[in-house]
CSV table of C-alpha atoms in Angstrom, one decimal:
chain,number,residue,atom,x,y,z
A,184,MET,CA,-64.4,-6.1,30.1
A,185,LYS,CA,-66.9,-4.9,27.4
A,186,MET,CA,-64.8,-3.9,24.3
A,187,THR,CA,-66.0,-0.3,22.7
A,188,ARG,CA,-65.9,0.4,19.1
A,189,HIS,CA,-63.2,2.8,19.9
A,190,THR,CA,-61.2,0.4,21.7
A,191,PHE,CA,-62.0,-2.1,18.8
A,192,LEU,CA,-60.8,0.2,16.4
A,193,SER,CA,-57.6,0.8,18.4
A,194,ALA,CA,-56.9,-2.7,18.5
A,195,LEU,CA,-57.4,-3.0,14.9
A,196,THR,CA,-55.1,-0.3,14.1
A,197,CYS,CA,-52.4,-1.7,16.4
A,198,LEU,CA,-52.7,-5.2,14.6
A,199,SER,CA,-52.8,-3.7,11.3
A,200,LEU,CA,-49.5,-1.7,12.0
A,201,ALA,CA,-47.6,-4.9,13.4
A,202,LEU,CA,-48.7,-6.8,10.4
A,203,THR,CA,-47.4,-3.8,8.0
A,204,PRO,CA,-44.5,-5.2,5.7
A,205,VAL,CA,-41.1,-4.1,7.0
A,206,PRO,CA,-40.0,-0.9,4.6
A,207,ALA,CA,-41.7,1.7,7.2
A,208,LEU,CA,-39.3,0.3,9.7
A,209,ALA,CA,-36.2,-0.4,7.4
A,210,THR,CA,-33.0,1.5,7.9
A,211,VAL,CA,-30.2,2.3,5.9
A,212,ASP,CA,-28.0,0.3,8.2
A,213,GLU,CA,-29.9,-3.0,7.2
A,214,SER,CA,-29.1,-2.0,3.7
A,215,HIS,CA,-25.5,-2.3,5.0
A,216,ASP,CA,-26.0,-5.4,6.6
A,217,TYR,CA,-27.0,-6.9,2.9
A,218,ALA,CA,-23.6,-5.2,1.5
A,219,MET,CA,-21.8,-7.3,4.3
A,220,GLU,CA,-23.3,-10.5,3.7
A,221,ALA,CA,-22.3,-10.0,-0.3
A,222,ALA,CA,-18.8,-9.3,1.3
A,223,THR,CA,-18.4,-12.7,3.3
A,224,SER,CA,-17.2,-14.8,0.2
A,225,PHE,CA,-14.7,-11.8,-0.5
A,226,VAL,CA,-13.2,-11.9,3.1
A,227,GLU,CA,-12.7,-15.5,2.7
A,228,GLN,CA,-10.5,-14.6,-0.5
A,229,GLY,CA,-8.3,-12.1,1.7
A,230,PHE,CA,-10.3,-8.8,1.3
A,231,ILE,CA,-9.9,-6.3,4.3
A,232,VAL,CA,-13.4,-4.7,4.5
A,233,ARG,CA,-13.3,-1.0,5.6
A,234,GLU,CA,-15.7,0.0,8.4
A,235,ASP,CA,-16.8,3.4,6.7
A,236,TYR,CA,-19.2,3.4,4.1
A,237,TRP,CA,-21.6,5.7,2.1
A,238,ASN,CA,-25.4,5.4,2.5
A,239,GLY,CA,-28.7,7.0,2.2
A,240,GLU,CA,-32.0,7.1,0.3
A,241,VAL,CA,-32.5,7.8,-3.3
A,242,LYS,CA,-35.5,8.3,-5.7
A,243,SER,CA,-35.8,5.1,-7.7
A,244,GLY,CA,-33.6,5.1,-10.7
A,245,GLN,CA,-31.8,8.1,-9.9
A,246,LYS,CA,-28.1,7.7,-10.8
A,247,LEU,CA,-25.5,8.7,-7.8
A,248,MET,CA,-21.9,9.4,-8.2
A,249,ILE,CA,-19.2,9.4,-5.6
A,250,SER,CA,-15.4,10.3,-6.0
A,251,HIS,CA,-13.3,8.0,-4.3
A,252,GLN,CA,-9.2,7.5,-4.0
A,253,LEU,CA,-7.9,4.2,-5.1
A,254,PHE,CA,-4.3,2.9,-5.1
A,255,LYS,CA,-2.7,0.9,-8.0
A,256,GLY,CA,-1.2,-2.3,-7.0
A,257,ASN,CA,-4.4,-3.0,-4.4
A,258,GLU,CA,-7.6,-4.9,-5.7
A,259,TYR,CA,-10.9,-3.4,-4.8
A,260,ALA,CA,-14.2,-4.9,-4.1
A,261,PHE,CA,-17.6,-2.7,-3.6
A,262,TRP,CA,-20.8,-3.9,-2.6
A,263,LEU,CA,-24.0,-2.0,-2.7
A,264,GLY,CA,-26.9,-3.2,-0.7
A,265,SER,CA,-30.5,-2.5,-0.5
A,266,VAL,CA,-32.9,-3.5,2.0
A,267,ASN,CA,-35.9,-3.0,-0.5
A,268,ASP,CA,-37.1,-6.1,-2.4
A,269,ASN,CA,-36.8,-6.4,-6.1
A,270,VAL,CA,-34.4,-3.7,-6.8
A,271,GLU,CA,-32.4,-3.7,-9.9
A,272,LEU,CA,-28.7,-2.4,-8.9
A,273,ASP,CA,-26.3,-1.4,-11.2
A,274,LEU,CA,-22.9,0.0,-10.5
A,275,LYS,CA,-19.8,1.0,-12.3
A,276,VAL,CA,-16.3,2.3,-11.6
A,277,TYR,CA,-14.7,5.0,-14.1
A,278,ASP,CA,-11.2,6.0,-14.5
A,279,GLU,CA,-10.0,9.4,-14.8
A,280,LYS,CA,-10.4,9.2,-18.7
A,281,GLY,CA,-14.2,7.8,-18.3
A,282,HIS,CA,-13.3,4.2,-18.9
A,283,ALA,CA,-15.4,1.7,-16.9
A,284,ILE,CA,-12.4,-0.4,-15.3
A,285,GLN,CA,-14.7,-3.1,-13.2
A,286,ILE,CA,-13.6,-6.6,-13.9
A,287,ASP,CA,-16.3,-8.7,-12.2
A,288,SER,CA,-19.5,-8.2,-11.5
A,289,LYS,CA,-22.2,-10.4,-9.1
A,290,SER,CA,-25.8,-9.8,-8.5
A,291,GLY,CA,-28.3,-11.2,-5.7
A,292,ASN,CA,-31.6,-10.4,-4.2
A,293,HIS,CA,-30.5,-7.4,-2.3
A,294,ALA,CA,-26.8,-6.6,-3.1
A,295,LEU,CA,-24.5,-6.3,-6.3
A,296,SER,CA,-20.6,-7.0,-5.5
A,297,ILE,CA,-18.0,-5.6,-8.2
A,298,ARG,CA,-14.1,-5.9,-8.4
A,299,VAL,CA,-11.6,-3.3,-9.5
A,300,ASN,CA,-7.8,-3.3,-10.6
A,301,PRO,CA,-7.0,-0.1,-10.5
A,302,GLN,CA,-4.1,0.6,-13.4
A,303,LYS,CA,-3.0,4.1,-11.7
A,304,THR,CA,-3.3,5.8,-8.2
A,305,GLY,CA,-5.7,8.5,-8.3
A,306,THR,CA,-9.7,9.3,-8.5
A,307,TYR,CA,-12.4,7.2,-9.5
A,308,LYS,CA,-15.9,7.6,-10.1
A,309,ILE,CA,-18.3,5.4,-8.8
A,310,VAL,CA,-21.9,5.6,-10.4
A,311,PHE,CA,-24.6,3.5,-9.4
A,312,SER,CA,-28.5,3.4,-9.2
A,313,LEU,CA,-31.0,1.1,-7.7
A,314,LYS,CA,-34.3,0.8,-9.6
A,315,SER,CA,-37.6,-0.5,-7.7
A,316,LYS,CA,-40.8,-1.3,-9.8
A,317,LYS,CA,-42.6,-0.9,-6.4
A,318,GLU,CA,-41.2,1.9,-4.2
A,319,LYS,CA,-40.7,5.6,-5.2
A,320,SER,CA,-37.6,5.6,-3.1
A,321,VAL,CA,-35.0,3.2,-2.2
A,322,MET,CA,-32.4,2.9,0.6
A,323,TRP,CA,-28.9,1.8,0.0
A,324,ALA,CA,-25.5,1.4,1.5
A,325,LEU,CA,-22.1,1.2,-0.3
A,326,ALA,CA,-19.1,-0.4,1.4
A,327,TYR,CA,-15.6,-1.7,-0.2
A,328,GLY,CA,-12.6,-3.7,0.8
A,329,TYR,CA,-9.2,-4.2,-0.5
A,330,ARG,CA,-6.4,-6.9,-0.8
B,45,MET,CA,-37.7,17.4,-13.6
B,46,SER,CA,-37.8,17.3,-10.0
B,47,TYR,CA,-35.2,15.7,-7.6
B,48,SER,CA,-36.1,14.3,-4.1
B,49,ILE,CA,-33.3,14.9,-1.6
B,50,PHE,CA,-33.1,12.8,1.6
B,51,PRO,CA,-31.7,14.9,4.6
B,52,PHE,CA,-29.5,12.0,6.2
B,53,PRO,CA,-26.9,13.2,8.4
B,54,ARG,CA,-24.0,11.6,7.1
B,55,LEU,CA,-24.6,12.6,3.6
B,56,ALA,CA,-24.9,15.7,1.6
B,57,LEU,CA,-26.3,15.0,-1.7
B,58,PHE,CA,-26.7,17.9,-4.4
B,59,VAL,CA,-27.8,17.7,-7.9
B,60,ALA,CA,-24.9,18.0,-10.2
B,61,GLY,CA,-24.5,20.7,-13.0
B,62,THR,CA,-27.0,21.3,-15.6
B,63,LEU,CA,-29.2,18.1,-16.3
B,64,LEU,CA,-28.3,16.2,-19.6
B,65,SER,CA,-29.9,13.3,-21.3
B,66,SER,CA,-28.9,10.1,-19.9
B,67,SER,CA,-27.1,9.7,-23.2
B,68,ALA,CA,-24.3,10.9,-21.4
B,69,LEU,CA,-23.4,7.7,-20.0
B,70,ALA,CA,-23.7,5.8,-23.2
B,71,ALA,CA,-20.9,4.5,-25.2
B,72,PRO,CA,-20.3,6.9,-27.9
B,73,GLN,CA,-20.7,5.6,-31.8
B,74,GLY,CA,-17.6,3.9,-33.1
B,75,THR,CA,-16.4,2.9,-29.6
B,76,GLN,CA,-18.6,-0.2,-29.1
B,77,GLY,CA,-17.8,-2.3,-26.0
B,78,VAL,CA,-15.8,0.6,-24.4
B,79,GLN,CA,-17.9,2.4,-22.0
B,80,GLU,CA,-17.1,6.0,-21.6
B,81,PHE,CA,-18.3,8.5,-19.1
B,82,ASP,CA,-17.8,12.3,-18.5
B,83,PRO,CA,-18.2,13.3,-14.8
B,84,LEU,CA,-18.9,16.8,-15.9
B,85,ALA,CA,-22.0,15.8,-17.5
B,86,PHE,CA,-23.3,13.6,-15.1
B,87,PRO,CA,-27.0,13.7,-15.1
B,88,GLY,CA,-27.6,12.7,-11.6
B,89,GLN,CA,-27.0,13.3,-8.0
B,90,VAL,CA,-23.3,13.7,-6.5
B,91,VAL,CA,-22.6,12.0,-3.3
B,92,ASP,CA,-20.4,14.7,-1.5
B,93,ASP,CA,-19.2,12.5,1.1
B,94,VAL,CA,-15.5,11.3,0.9
B,95,VAL,CA,-14.5,8.2,2.6
B,96,VAL,CA,-10.8,8.9,3.5
B,97,PRO,CA,-8.5,5.5,3.0
B,98,VAL,CA,-6.9,4.2,6.1
B,99,PRO,CA,-3.1,3.9,6.2
B,100,SER,CA,-3.2,0.1,5.6
B,101,GLU,CA,-4.5,0.7,2.3
B,102,VAL,CA,-1.6,2.3,1.0
B,103,PHE,CA,0.8,0.5,3.0
B,104,SER,CA,-0.4,-2.9,1.6
B,105,VAL,CA,0.6,-1.7,-1.7
B,106,LEU,CA,4.2,-0.7,-0.4
B,107,ASP,CA,4.4,-4.3,1.1
B,108,LYS,CA,3.7,-5.9,-2.4
B,109,LEU,CA,6.5,-3.4,-3.9
B,110,GLY,CA,9.2,-4.4,-1.8
B,111,GLU,CA,9.8,-5.4,1.9
B,112,PRO,CA,9.6,-1.8,3.8
B,113,ASN,CA,11.1,-2.0,7.5
B,114,TRP,CA,7.9,-0.9,9.2
B,115,ARG,CA,9.9,-1.0,12.6
B,116,HIS,CA,11.8,1.9,11.3
B,117,GLU,CA,8.5,3.8,10.8
B,118,ILE,CA,7.3,3.6,14.5
B,119,ARG,CA,7.5,6.7,16.6
B,120,GLU,CA,7.3,7.0,20.3
B,121,LEU,CA,4.8,9.5,20.7
B,122,ASN,CA,4.7,11.9,23.7
B,123,VAL,CA,0.8,12.8,23.6
B,124,PRO,CA,0.4,16.3,25.3
B,125,ASN,CA,-2.2,16.8,28.0
B,126,THR,CA,-4.6,19.2,26.1
B,127,SER,CA,-8.0,20.0,26.7
B,128,ASP,CA,-7.9,21.8,23.3
B,129,ARG,CA,-10.8,19.4,21.5
B,130,THR,CA,-9.2,20.5,17.9
B,131,GLN,CA,-5.7,19.4,19.0
B,132,LEU,CA,-7.3,16.4,20.5
B,133,ALA,CA,-9.1,15.3,17.4
B,134,LEU,CA,-6.1,15.7,15.1
B,135,LEU,CA,-4.1,13.7,17.8
B,136,PHE,CA,-6.8,11.0,17.7
B,137,GLY,CA,-6.2,10.4,14.2
B,138,HIS,CA,-2.6,10.7,14.4
B,139,VAL,CA,-2.4,8.0,17.0
B,140,VAL,CA,-4.8,5.5,15.4
B,141,ALA,CA,-2.7,6.0,12.1
B,142,GLU,CA,0.4,5.4,14.2
B,143,GLY,CA,-1.4,2.2,15.2
B,144,PHE,CA,-1.5,1.0,11.6
B,145,VAL,CA,2.5,1.6,11.2
B,146,ALA,CA,2.5,-0.7,14.5
B,147,VAL,CA,0.2,-3.3,13.0
B,148,GLN,CA,2.1,-3.2,9.5
B,149,ALA,CA,5.6,-3.8,11.6
B,150,GLU,CA,3.6,-6.5,13.6
B,151,ASP,CA,5.1,-4.8,16.7
B,152,LYS,CA,3.0,-5.9,19.7
B,153,GLU,CA,4.2,-3.5,22.3
B,154,ALA,CA,3.9,-0.3,19.8
B,155,VAL,CA,0.3,-1.7,19.1
B,156,LYS,CA,-0.5,-1.8,23.1
B,157,GLU,CA,1.0,1.6,23.2
B,158,ALA,CA,-1.2,3.1,20.4
B,159,GLY,CA,-4.3,1.3,22.3
B,160,LYS,CA,-3.4,3.3,25.5
B,161,ASP,CA,-3.0,6.4,23.9
B,162,VAL,CA,-6.4,6.1,22.0
B,163,ILE,CA,-8.0,5.2,25.6
B,164,SER,CA,-6.1,8.5,27.3
B,165,ILE,CA,-7.0,10.9,24.2
B,166,SER,CA,-10.8,9.4,24.2
B,167,THR,CA,-11.1,10.4,27.5
B,168,ALA,CA,-9.9,13.7,27.2
B,169,LEU,CA,-12.8,13.9,24.4
B,170,GLY,CA,-15.5,12.6,26.7
B,171,LEU,CA,-15.8,9.6,24.5
B,172,THR,CA,-14.2,6.9,27.0
B,173,LYS,CA,-17.7,4.7,26.6
B,174,ALA,CA,-17.7,4.2,22.9
B,175,VAL,CA,-13.9,3.8,22.5
B,176,ARG,CA,-13.0,1.5,25.7
B,177,PRO,CA,-14.6,-1.7,24.1
B,178,HIS,CA,-12.6,-1.2,20.9
B,179,ALA,CA,-9.2,-0.2,22.6
B,180,GLN,CA,-9.8,-3.4,24.6
B,181,ALA,CA,-10.2,-5.4,21.8
B,182,ILE,CA,-7.0,-4.1,20.5
B,183,LEU,CA,-4.9,-4.8,23.5
B,184,ASP,CA,-6.5,-8.4,23.6
B,185,ALA,CA,-5.6,-8.8,20.0
B,186,ALA,CA,-2.3,-7.5,20.5
B,187,ASP,CA,-1.6,-10.3,23.0
B,188,LYS,CA,-2.6,-12.8,20.6
B,189,ASN,CA,-0.9,-11.4,17.8
B,190,ASP,CA,-4.0,-11.2,15.8
B,191,TRP,CA,-3.0,-8.6,13.1
B,192,LYS,CA,-6.1,-8.7,11.0
B,193,ALA,CA,-8.2,-8.1,14.2
B,194,ILE,CA,-6.1,-5.2,15.2
B,195,ARG,CA,-6.3,-3.4,11.9
B,196,LYS,CA,-10.3,-4.0,12.0
B,197,GLU,CA,-10.6,-2.4,15.4
B,198,PHE,CA,-8.5,0.8,14.6
B,199,ASP,CA,-10.6,1.3,11.5
B,200,GLN,CA,-13.8,0.7,13.8
B,201,THR,CA,-12.2,2.7,16.5
B,202,GLN,CA,-11.9,5.8,14.4
B,203,LYS,CA,-15.7,5.2,12.8
B,204,THR,CA,-16.9,4.9,16.1
B,205,VAL,CA,-15.3,8.1,17.3
B,206,LYS,CA,-16.1,10.1,13.9
B,207,ASP,CA,-19.9,8.7,14.2
B,208,THR,CA,-20.2,10.0,17.8
B,209,MET,CA,-18.8,13.3,17.1
B,210,GLU,CA,-21.2,13.5,14.0
B,211,GLU,CA,-23.9,12.8,16.4
B,212,MET,CA,-23.0,15.5,18.6
B,213,LYS,CA,-23.0,17.7,15.9
B,214,ASP,CA,-19.1,18.0,16.0
B,215,ILE,CA,-18.5,17.4,12.2
B,216,ASP,CA,-15.7,19.6,12.4
B,217,LEU,CA,-13.8,17.7,15.0
B,218,SER,CA,-14.4,14.3,12.9
B,219,GLN,CA,-12.8,15.9,10.0
B,220,CYS,CA,-9.7,16.6,12.1
B,221,VAL,CA,-9.6,12.8,13.4
B,222,SER,CA,-9.5,12.1,9.4
B,223,LEU,CA,-7.1,14.9,8.6
B,224,GLY,CA,-4.6,13.7,11.4
B,225,GLY,CA,-4.7,10.2,10.3
B,226,TRP,CA,-3.9,11.2,6.7
B,227,LEU,CA,-1.1,13.5,7.9
B,228,ARG,CA,0.2,10.5,10.0
B,229,GLY,CA,0.0,8.1,7.2
B,230,THR,CA,1.3,10.2,4.3
B,231,ALA,CA,4.3,11.0,6.7
B,232,SER,CA,4.9,7.1,6.6
B,233,VAL,CA,4.5,6.7,3.2
B,234,THR,CA,6.9,9.5,2.0
B,235,SER,CA,9.3,7.9,4.7
B,236,VAL,CA,9.1,4.5,2.9
B,237,VAL,CA,9.1,5.9,-0.5
B,238,GLY,CA,12.1,8.5,0.1
B,239,LYS,CA,14.2,5.2,1.5
B,240,ASN,CA,13.6,3.2,-1.7
B,241,PHE,CA,12.5,5.6,-4.4
B,242,SER,CA,10.7,4.4,-7.4
B,243,ALA,CA,8.0,5.8,-9.8
B,244,ASP,CA,5.7,3.1,-8.8
B,245,ARG,CA,6.1,3.9,-5.0
B,246,ALA,CA,5.9,7.7,-5.6
B,247,GLU,CA,2.5,7.2,-7.5
B,248,LEU,CA,0.9,6.4,-4.3
B,249,LEU,CA,1.1,10.1,-3.3
B,250,ASN,CA,-1.3,11.1,-6.3
B,251,GLN,CA,-4.2,12.0,-3.9
B,252,PRO,CA,-5.4,15.4,-4.9
B,253,MET,CA,-8.7,14.6,-4.4
B,254,LEU,CA,-8.3,13.8,-0.7
B,255,VAL,CA,-6.3,17.0,-0.1
B,256,GLU,CA,-8.9,19.1,-1.7
B,257,HIS,CA,-11.6,17.7,0.3
B,258,PHE,CA,-9.6,18.4,3.6
B,259,LEU,CA,-9.0,22.2,2.3
B,260,ASN,CA,-12.6,22.5,1.7
B,261,ALA,CA,-13.4,20.8,5.2
B,262,ILE,CA,-11.3,23.5,6.7
B,263,GLY,CA,-12.7,26.3,4.5
B,264,LYS,CA,-16.2,25.4,5.8
B,265,MET,CA,-15.6,25.2,9.2
B,266,PRO,CA,-16.8,28.5,11.5
B,267,LYS,CA,-14.2,31.3,11.3
B,268,ASN,CA,-12.9,30.8,15.1
B,269,THR,CA,-12.1,27.2,14.2
B,270,GLN,CA,-10.4,28.2,10.8
B,271,GLU,CA,-8.0,30.5,12.7
B,272,HIS,CA,-6.9,27.8,14.9
B,273,ASP,CA,-3.2,27.8,15.2
B,274,LEU,CA,-3.0,24.3,13.8
B,275,LEU,CA,-5.8,24.5,11.5
B,276,ARG,CA,-4.0,27.7,10.0
B,277,SER,CA,-0.7,25.8,9.7
B,278,ILE,CA,-2.4,22.6,8.2
B,279,ARG,CA,-4.4,24.9,5.7
B,280,LYS,CA,-1.0,26.3,4.5
B,281,GLY,CA,0.6,23.1,4.4
B,282,LEU,CA,-1.8,21.2,2.6
B,283,SER,CA,-1.9,23.9,-0.2
B,284,SER,CA,1.7,23.5,-0.8
B,285,VAL,CA,1.2,19.7,-0.7
B,286,LEU,CA,-1.3,19.9,-3.2
B,287,GLU,CA,0.5,22.1,-5.5
B,288,LYS,CA,3.4,19.5,-5.4
B,289,MET,CA,0.3,16.7,-6.1
B,290,GLU,CA,-0.9,18.7,-9.1
B,291,SER,CA,2.6,19.6,-10.6
B,292,ALA,CA,3.5,16.0,-10.7
B,293,VAL,CA,1.9,15.3,-14.2
B,294,ASP,CA,4.8,13.2,-15.3
B,295,GLY,CA,5.4,11.7,-11.9
B,296,PHE,CA,6.7,12.7,-8.7
B,297,SER,CA,10.2,13.5,-8.3
B,298,LYS,CA,12.4,12.2,-5.5
B,299,GLY,CA,12.4,16.2,-4.5
B,300,ALA,CA,8.7,16.3,-4.4
B,301,VAL,CA,8.2,13.3,-2.2
B,302,SER,CA,10.9,14.9,0.1
B,303,ASP,CA,9.1,18.2,0.1
B,304,ILE,CA,5.7,16.3,1.0
B,305,SER,CA,7.6,14.4,3.8
B,306,LYS,CA,8.8,17.6,5.4
B,307,THR,CA,5.4,19.4,5.2
B,308,CYS,CA,3.7,16.5,6.7
B,309,GLU,CA,6.5,15.8,9.3
B,310,THR,CA,6.5,19.7,10.5
B,311,LEU,CA,2.8,19.7,10.7
B,312,LEU,CA,2.7,16.2,12.9
B,313,THR,CA,5.4,18.0,15.4
B,314,GLU,CA,3.1,21.0,15.5
B,315,ILE,CA,0.0,18.7,16.6
B,316,LEU,CA,2.0,17.1,19.2
B,317,VAL,CA,3.1,20.1,20.8
B,318,LYS,CA,1.6,21.1,24.1
B,319,LYS,CA,-1.0,24.2,23.8
C-alpha cells in the first residue's frame, strides 16, 4: 500500500503523541501513589494509613490550606505526593495558636513526609505548596496516617 | 494577581479572603525559630474539603489512656428495611462505625454481623457491585482474626461508597454516610469517657470543626432534603452538640459529656427506626 502525504503525517502525529512525556496523561491518583510510596516505611513502624485523602491540581508555588481534626495521644504522619518531576514540596502543620508543630520532615523526589505529635485535640491547619521550575500547574495528593 | 482554579469534583477550592503579602507566613521579628501563622491572613487557597476521622482514630487514644471494655460498647443493630436513601446512607455510616467498635473489641462475630449489614444496606442503595469485594474481604479477614486488615477494609468500604455516590452526583448522600459514622463513633467515645471520666479522655470531644462541617453540609442540601425528618433532628442535635463543644473552653464537664452522649444516642435511635 502506498503511503500518502496524509497518512504519513497521521502516522507521524500518532508516533509523536506516543512519545510525548507523561504529564499530559498523568492523573492526580498517580500523585497519591507517590504519597503511598512515602508512607511505606511509616506503615512498617505501625502507622495506619487512612483511605480518604485530599487531591487536586494547583498553580506552581501557590499555597494551599486544609483544616483537619487531630487527636492528642495519636502520632500523625502526612505524605504529600506529586506526579510532576522536580517539584519543590513544602508542608507545615500549625496549631490553633499558629505555631508550627511538625517534628520531622523527609523529602524525596516526588513526595514529602512529616510527623506530628499534637499536644491538644482540636483543629489544625495544614499549609503546603508545590513549586515547579518547568510546569505552570502541579498535581498533588495529601494522605495521612496515625498510630 | 490572578488565581487558576481547577475544577476537580472532589475539591472545592476558593480564594481565601483578601490577598496579603506572603510575609504573613514568616516568623515575626523577635521570635526567631518560632514559626507563627495567622489563618485569617492566609494568602493562598483554602481547600474546603474535610476528611472526617474514622472512629478508630479516637478509639486508639482511648486505648492508650486505659483499657476500655469495647465489648460493652458493641450494639446489636436491627437494621430497618427501608428504601429511603437518606436513611440508608446514615445507616451505612452507622454500621461501618459499628464495625470499627467490633474491631476494637476484637469480636469476630460482631465484625461479621457488621459485614453482613454492610452488604444488605449497600444492596438497598444499589451499590452491591462496588461494596461486595470489601465486605467479603472483611468476612475473610474476620476468620483470620486479622484486625488490621479489617480496619483497613471498613475504611476502604466507606470510601468506595462515598466515591461511588459522588460519581453519581449524590454528594448529599455521601455526607450522610460520614455523618452516620461520626454520630456512632462519638456515641461510643462519650460512653467510654462517661464510664471512666478524665479531662484527657473528655478532650477527645473537642471537634467543633467537624460538627460545623456537618451543619454546613446539611445547610447546603436542597430544601426538600433539609426537610427530611432525620436531617431536621440531626441539625437540631448537632447545634446543641456544637454549643457544648464551644462552651467547653476550660475542658468538658462530666455533664457536658453526658449531654453529647444523650444527643448522639437519641439521633442514632431515630436513624434505626423504620420509615
